[in-house]
Amino acid sequence: MSKELKKDFIADVALTCFLSTGYGGTSVDDIVRAAGISKGGLYWHFKSKEDIFLYLIKKCIKEYDQELVAPFSEDCPARDKLNKYVEFYLEKVDVSMIALIKEFLMQAKDETILNKLNDLIAGSERFQIIKNVVLEAVHKGEFKPVDVEEASYAFIGMFEGIGMLWSVNQQDKLLLERTAWTALNIYLEGILNK
């Protein structure tokens, strides 16, 4: 097995452990046992449990971003592109990953680790994709002349908040869907050029 495949294998096993017992409830020994490798084998690929978690987040963000690009490559009105974003978001939202990230943030004490996580999340393509949609819509006159960066942060922030609230309340998926579509309609009501 190549080094990258082995690294992915260890990370996938670690994710299974994290999802089963939580980030805090999973030890390196648990991951080693579940993966059927030695501690040295794990430490050959990762420096720590935090390093494994950050690798998982990076991998998830990369996969999410790759799938997100396709719906936005079409030439259609901004409203349609944002509708596609909501559809994509609702298909991909994962309460267990949101919960794991929250748990990680609550337990992480090392500012370097927290900064790495923040950089991974901030480096996601989705912000740039939404920013491009808003910028193009402003130039075409579909949207009011707004600060593109602020409008993009507002859009992403709405959905991050909705996902976070949903993960805390463990409400049904229909409520999440209704809330997401309501949020999009409110956003569009404020930004569309009428």
mmCIF file of N, CA and C in Angstrom, residues 7-89:
data_model
loop_
_atom_site.group_PDB
_atom_site.id
_atom_site.type_symbol
_atom_site.label_atom_id
_atom_site.label_comp_id
_atom_site.label_asym_id
_atom_site.label_seq_id
_atom_site.Cartn_x
_atom_site.Cartn_y
_atom_site.Cartn_z
ATOM 1 N N LYS A 7 -1.976 6.451 4.652
ATOM 2 C CA LYS A 7 -2.364 7.636 5.421
ATOM 3 C C LYS A 7 -3.886 7.822 5.383
ATOM 4 N N ASP A 8 -4.463 7.682 4.200
ATOM 5 C CA ASP A 8 -5.919 7.789 4.062
ATOM 6 C C ASP A 8 -6.627 6.686 4.843
ATOM 7 N N PHE A 9 -6.062 5.479 4.803
ATOM 8 C CA PHE A 9 -6.645 4.352 5.538
ATOM 9 C C PHE A 9 -6.668 4.656 7.036
ATOM 10 N N ILE A 10 -5.553 5.117 7.572
ATOM 11 C CA ILE A 10 -5.476 5.442 9.006
ATOM 12 C C ILE A 10 -6.476 6.545 9.346
ATOM 13 N N ALA A 11 -6.544 7.559 8.503
ATOM 14 C CA ALA A 11 -7.474 8.670 8.732
ATOM 15 C C ALA A 11 -8.920 8.192 8.701
ATOM 16 N N ASP A 12 -9.251 7.323 7.759
ATOM 17 C CA ASP A 12 -10.617 6.795 7.664
ATOM 18 C C ASP A 12 -10.976 5.961 8.892
ATOM 19 N N VAL A 13 -10.019 5.153 9.361
ATOM 20 C CA VAL A 13 -10.249 4.360 10.582
ATOM 21 C C VAL A 13 -10.428 5.307 11.772
ATOM 22 N N ALA A 14 -9.599 6.341 11.838
ATOM 23 C CA ALA A 14 -9.723 7.316 12.922
ATOM 24 C C ALA A 14 -11.085 7.997 12.892
ATOM 25 N N LEU A 15 -11.570 8.329 11.707
ATOM 26 C CA LEU A 15 -12.887 8.960 11.589
ATOM 27 C C LEU A 15 -13.975 8.035 12.135
ATOM 28 N N THR A 16 -13.884 6.762 11.810
ATOM 29 C CA THR A 16 -14.844 5.786 12.331
ATOM 30 C C THR A 16 -14.801 5.777 13.861
ATOM 31 N N CYS A 17 -13.602 5.811 14.416
ATOM 32 C CA CYS A 17 -13.453 5.852 15.880
ATOM 33 C C CYS A 17 -14.035 7.143 16.458
ATOM 34 N N PHE A 18 -13.711 8.277 15.829
ATOM 35 C CA PHE A 18 -14.222 9.569 16.298
ATOM 36 C C PHE A 18 -15.751 9.599 16.276
ATOM 37 N N LEU A 19 -16.320 9.071 15.200
ATOM 38 C CA LEU A 19 -17.779 9.066 15.078
ATOM 39 C C LEU A 19 -18.427 8.126 16.093
ATOM 40 N N SER A 20 -17.705 7.105 16.475
ATOM 41 C CA SER A 20 -18.235 6.130 17.426
ATOM 42 C C SER A 20 -18.161 6.613 18.871
ATOM 43 N N THR A 21 -17.000 7.147 19.257
ATOM 44 C CA THR A 21 -16.810 7.511 20.670
ATOM 45 C C THR A 21 -16.505 8.991 20.891
ATOM 46 N N GLY A 22 -16.551 9.779 19.827
ATOM 47 C CA GLY A 22 -16.246 11.194 19.945
ATOM 48 C C GLY A 22 -14.754 11.430 19.831
ATOM 49 N N TYR A 23 -14.398 12.680 19.585
ATOM 50 C CA TYR A 23 -12.978 13.017 19.464
ATOM 51 C C TYR A 23 -12.274 12.783 20.797
ATOM 52 N N GLY A 24 -12.861 13.297 21.871
ATOM 53 C CA GLY A 24 -12.251 13.168 23.192
ATOM 54 C C GLY A 24 -12.229 11.739 23.704
ATOM 55 N N GLY A 25 -13.171 10.936 23.282
ATOM 56 C CA GLY A 25 -13.260 9.556 23.739
ATOM 57 C C GLY A 25 -12.402 8.589 22.944
ATOM 58 N N THR A 26 -11.704 9.099 21.950
ATOM 59 C CA THR A 26 -10.853 8.264 21.108
ATOM 60 C C THR A 26 -9.388 8.546 21.426
ATOM 61 N N SER A 27 -8.652 7.502 21.699
ATOM 62 C CA SER A 27 -7.214 7.642 21.946
ATOM 63 C C SER A 27 -6.435 7.158 20.731
ATOM 64 N N VAL A 28 -5.163 7.493 20.694
ATOM 65 C CA VAL A 28 -4.283 6.989 19.640
ATOM 66 C C VAL A 28 -4.274 5.463 19.694
ATOM 67 N N ASP A 29 -4.278 4.908 20.906
ATOM 68 C CA ASP A 29 -4.311 3.444 21.052
ATOM 69 C C ASP A 29 -5.559 2.849 20.403
ATOM 70 N N ASP A 30 -6.695 3.527 20.538
ATOM 71 C CA ASP A 30 -7.936 3.051 19.899
ATOM 72 C C ASP A 30 -7.782 3.012 18.377
ATOM 73 N N ILE A 31 -7.187 4.059 17.832
ATOM 74 C CA ILE A 31 -7.003 4.148 16.380
ATOM 75 C C ILE A 31 -6.039 3.063 15.903
ATOM 76 N N VAL A 32 -4.935 2.894 16.634
ATOM 77 C CA VAL A 32 -3.938 1.875 16.298
ATOM 78 C C VAL A 32 -4.577 0.488 16.303
ATOM 79 N N ARG A 33 -5.342 0.199 17.351
ATOM 80 C CA ARG A 33 -6.010 -1.099 17.474
ATOM 81 C C ARG A 33 -6.998 -1.319 16.320
ATOM 82 N N ALA A 34 -7.819 -0.310 16.037
ATOM 83 C CA ALA A 34 -8.828 -0.438 14.974
ATOM 84 C C ALA A 34 -8.184 -0.574 13.586
ATOM 85 N N ALA A 35 -7.058 0.097 13.387
ATOM 86 C CA ALA A 35 -6.386 0.052 12.084
ATOM 87 C C ALA A 35 -5.513 -1.191 11.933
ATOM 88 N N GLY A 36 -5.222 -1.858 13.049
ATOM 89 C CA GLY A 36 -4.368 -3.037 12.990
ATOM 90 C C GLY A 36 -2.926 -2.706 12.644
ATOM 91 N N ILE A 37 -2.450 -1.567 13.155
ATOM 92 C CA ILE A 37 -1.068 -1.143 12.904
ATOM 93 C C ILE A 37 -0.380 -0.863 14.235
ATOM 94 N N SER A 38 0.918 -0.641 14.173
ATOM 95 C CA SER A 38 1.662 -0.290 15.384
ATOM 96 C C SER A 38 1.584 1.216 15.605
ATOM 97 N N LYS A 39 1.926 1.631 16.832
ATOM 98 C CA LYS A 39 1.968 3.076 17.103
ATOM 99 C C LYS A 39 2.992 3.746 16.206
ATOM 100 N N GLY A 40 4.116 3.066 16.009
ATOM 101 C CA GLY A 40 5.151 3.603 15.120
ATOM 102 C C GLY A 40 4.623 3.807 13.712
ATOM 103 N N GLY A 41 3.771 2.869 13.265
ATOM 104 C CA GLY A 41 3.162 2.992 11.941
ATOM 105 C C GLY A 41 2.264 4.206 11.845
ATOM 106 N N LEU A 42 1.519 4.460 12.920
ATOM 107 C CA LEU A 42 0.656 5.649 12.939
ATOM 108 C C LEU A 42 1.510 6.917 12.965
ATOM 109 N N TYR A 43 2.530 6.919 13.840
ATOM 110 C CA TYR A 43 3.353 8.122 13.972
ATOM 111 C C TYR A 43 4.271 8.354 12.768
ATOM 112 N N TRP A 44 4.421 7.362 11.925
ATOM 113 C CA TRP A 44 5.163 7.552 10.678
ATOM 114 C C TRP A 44 4.386 8.506 9.760
ATOM 115 N N HIS A 45 3.051 8.434 9.865
ATOM 116 C CA HIS A 45 2.185 9.234 8.990
ATOM 117 C C HIS A 45 1.638 10.499 9.663
ATOM 118 N N PHE A 46 1.447 10.446 10.968
ATOM 119 C CA PHE A 46 0.838 11.566 11.696
ATOM 120 C C PHE A 46 1.613 11.856 12.974
ATOM 121 N N LYS A 47 1.682 13.132 13.338
ATOM 122 C CA LYS A 47 2.393 13.539 14.555
ATOM 123 C C LYS A 47 1.565 13.289 15.809
ATOM 124 N N SER A 48 0.236 13.364 15.662
ATOM 125 C CA SER A 48 -0.633 13.303 16.838
ATOM 126 C C SER A 48 -2.074 13.020 16.406
ATOM 127 N N LYS A 49 -2.930 12.843 17.397
ATOM 128 C CA LYS A 49 -4.359 12.680 17.122
ATOM 129 C C LYS A 49 -4.909 13.949 16.470
ATOM 130 N N GLU A 50 -4.435 15.109 16.918
ATOM 131 C CA GLU A 50 -4.870 16.379 16.333
ATOM 132 C C GLU A 50 -4.490 16.455 14.857
ATOM 133 N N ASP A 51 -3.290 15.969 14.548
ATOM 134 C CA ASP A 51 -2.807 15.966 13.173
ATOM 135 C C ASP A 51 -3.711 15.094 12.289
ATOM 136 N N ILE A 52 -4.140 13.960 12.818
ATOM 137 C CA ILE A 52 -5.064 13.087 12.080
ATOM 138 C C ILE A 52 -6.371 13.826 11.823
ATOM 139 N N PHE A 53 -6.881 14.480 12.858
ATOM 140 C CA PHE A 53 -8.154 15.193 12.727
ATOM 141 C C PHE A 53 -8.049 16.309 11.680
ATOM 142 N N LEU A 54 -6.971 17.076 11.730
ATOM 143 C CA LEU A 54 -6.782 18.151 10.748
ATOM 144 C C LEU A 54 -6.679 17.589 9.331
ATOM 145 N N TYR A 55 -6.030 16.454 9.188
ATOM 146 C CA TYR A 55 -5.932 15.794 7.881
ATOM 147 C C TYR A 55 -7.327 15.405 7.385
ATOM 148 N N LEU A 56 -8.150 14.875 8.285
ATOM 149 C CA LEU A 56 -9.525 14.510 7.921
ATOM 150 C C LEU A 56 -10.323 15.724 7.464
ATOM 151 N N ILE A 57 -10.189 16.817 8.194
ATOM 152 C CA ILE A 57 -10.911 18.046 7.828
ATOM 153 C C ILE A 57 -10.450 18.532 6.462
ATOM 154 N N LYS A 58 -9.141 18.522 6.243
ATOM 155 C CA LYS A 58 -8.599 18.949 4.948
ATOM 156 C C LYS A 58 -9.150 18.072 3.822
ATOM 157 N N LYS A 59 -9.189 16.783 4.062
ATOM 158 C CA LYS A 59 -9.699 15.834 3.074
ATOM 159 C C LYS A 59 -11.187 16.080 2.800
ATOM 160 N N CYS A 60 -11.971 16.283 3.849
ATOM 161 C CA CYS A 60 -13.413 16.548 3.692
ATOM 162 C C CYS A 60 -13.663 17.840 2.926
ATOM 163 N N ILE A 61 -12.914 18.880 3.269
ATOM 164 C CA ILE A 61 -13.076 20.172 2.592
ATOM 165 C C ILE A 61 -12.712 20.047 1.116
ATOM 166 N N LYS A 62 -11.630 19.333 0.826
ATOM 167 C CA LYS A 62 -11.199 19.146 -0.569
ATOM 168 C C LYS A 62 -12.276 18.425 -1.368
ATOM 169 N N GLU A 63 -12.840 17.358 -0.805
ATOM 170 C CA GLU A 63 -13.899 16.609 -1.494
ATOM 171 C C GLU A 63 -15.145 17.477 -1.688
ATOM 172 N N TYR A 64 -15.517 18.221 -0.649
ATOM 173 C CA TYR A 64 -16.678 19.115 -0.703
ATOM 174 C C TYR A 64 -16.481 20.156 -1.792
ATOM 175 N N ASP A 65 -15.302 20.781 -1.789
ATOM 176 C CA ASP A 65 -15.008 21.829 -2.769
ATOM 177 C C ASP A 65 -15.033 21.293 -4.200
ATOM 178 N N GLN A 66 -14.473 20.103 -4.397
ATOM 179 C CA GLN A 66 -14.449 19.521 -5.747
ATOM 180 C C GLN A 66 -15.863 19.279 -6.268
ATOM 181 N N GLU A 67 -16.742 18.815 -5.408
ATOM 182 C CA GLU A 67 -18.128 18.569 -5.821
ATOM 183 C C GLU A 67 -18.902 19.870 -6.006
ATOM 184 N N LEU A 68 -18.530 20.885 -5.241
ATOM 185 C CA LEU A 68 -19.245 22.160 -5.278
ATOM 186 C C LEU A 68 -18.985 22.942 -6.556
ATOM 187 N N VAL A 69 -17.838 22.761 -7.161
ATOM 188 C CA VAL A 69 -17.463 23.546 -8.345
ATOM 189 C C VAL A 69 -18.419 23.324 -9.514
ATOM 190 N N ALA A 70 -18.818 22.097 -9.770
ATOM 191 C CA ALA A 70 -19.628 21.759 -10.955
ATOM 192 C C ALA A 70 -20.904 22.587 -11.098
ATOM 193 N N PRO A 71 -21.739 22.688 -10.058
ATOM 194 C CA PRO A 71 -22.984 23.451 -10.248
ATOM 195 C C PRO A 71 -22.764 24.935 -10.559
ATOM 196 N N PHE A 72 -21.594 25.453 -10.237
ATOM 197 C CA PHE A 72 -21.355 26.878 -10.422
ATOM 198 C C PHE A 72 -20.642 27.203 -11.723
ATOM 199 N N SER A 73 -20.321 26.184 -12.499
ATOM 200 C CA SER A 73 -19.646 26.431 -13.770
ATOM 201 C C SER A 73 -20.634 26.749 -14.891
ATOM 202 N N GLU A 74 -21.911 26.518 -14.641
ATOM 203 C CA GLU A 74 -22.936 26.798 -15.652
ATOM 204 C C GLU A 74 -23.200 28.296 -15.736
ATOM 205 N N ASP A 75 -23.620 28.733 -16.925
ATOM 206 C CA ASP A 75 -23.954 30.136 -17.110
ATOM 207 C C ASP A 75 -25.457 30.303 -16.877
ATOM 208 N N CYS A 76 -25.805 30.748 -15.691
ATOM 209 C CA CYS A 76 -27.216 30.969 -15.351
ATOM 210 C C CYS A 76 -27.281 32.106 -14.337
ATOM 211 N N PRO A 77 -28.464 32.636 -14.089
ATOM 212 C CA PRO A 77 -28.591 33.755 -13.142
ATOM 213 C C PRO A 77 -28.093 33.386 -11.738
ATOM 214 N N ALA A 78 -27.652 34.387 -11.016
ATOM 215 C CA ALA A 78 -27.120 34.198 -9.669
ATOM 216 C C ALA A 78 -28.147 33.516 -8.757
ATOM 217 N N ARG A 79 -29.409 33.888 -8.890
ATOM 218 C CA ARG A 79 -30.463 33.267 -8.065
ATOM 219 C C ARG A 79 -30.444 31.746 -8.241
ATOM 220 N N ASP A 80 -30.312 31.290 -9.494
ATOM 221 C CA ASP A 80 -30.271 29.851 -9.771
ATOM 222 C C ASP A 80 -29.026 29.206 -9.159
ATOM 223 N N LYS A 81 -27.896 29.902 -9.239
ATOM 224 C CA LYS A 81 -26.661 29.363 -8.661
ATOM 225 C C LYS A 81 -26.778 29.243 -7.143
ATOM 226 N N LEU A 82 -27.380 30.232 -6.512
ATOM 227 C CA LEU A 82 -27.545 30.163 -5.056
ATOM 228 C C LEU A 82 -28.561 29.083 -4.672
ATOM 229 N N ASN A 83 -29.577 28.893 -5.514
ATOM 230 C CA ASN A 83 -30.505 27.765 -5.298
ATOM 231 C C ASN A 83 -29.743 26.447 -5.349
ATOM 232 N N LYS A 84 -28.832 26.325 -6.312
ATOM 233 C CA LYS A 84 -28.027 25.104 -6.436
ATOM 234 C C LYS A 84 -27.137 24.918 -5.208
ATOM 235 N N TYR A 85 -26.621 26.030 -4.681
ATOM 236 C CA TYR A 85 -25.797 25.937 -3.468
ATOM 237 C C TYR A 85 -26.631 25.353 -2.324
ATOM 238 N N VAL A 86 -27.847 25.857 -2.152
ATOM 239 C CA VAL A 86 -28.699 25.364 -1.061
ATOM 240 C C VAL A 86 -29.005 23.876 -1.267
ATOM 241 N N GLU A 87 -29.308 23.485 -2.492
ATOM 242 C CA GLU A 87 -29.552 22.061 -2.766
ATOM 243 C C GLU A 87 -28.327 21.222 -2.408
ATOM 244 N N PHE A 88 -27.164 21.697 -2.820
ATOM 245 C CA PHE A 88 -25.915 20.995 -2.534
ATOM 246 C C PHE A 88 -25.675 20.928 -1.029
ATOM 247 N N TYR A 89 -25.854 22.057 -0.366
ATOM 248 C CA TYR A 89 -25.659 22.137 1.091
ATOM 249 C C TYR A 89 -26.567 21.134 1.807
#
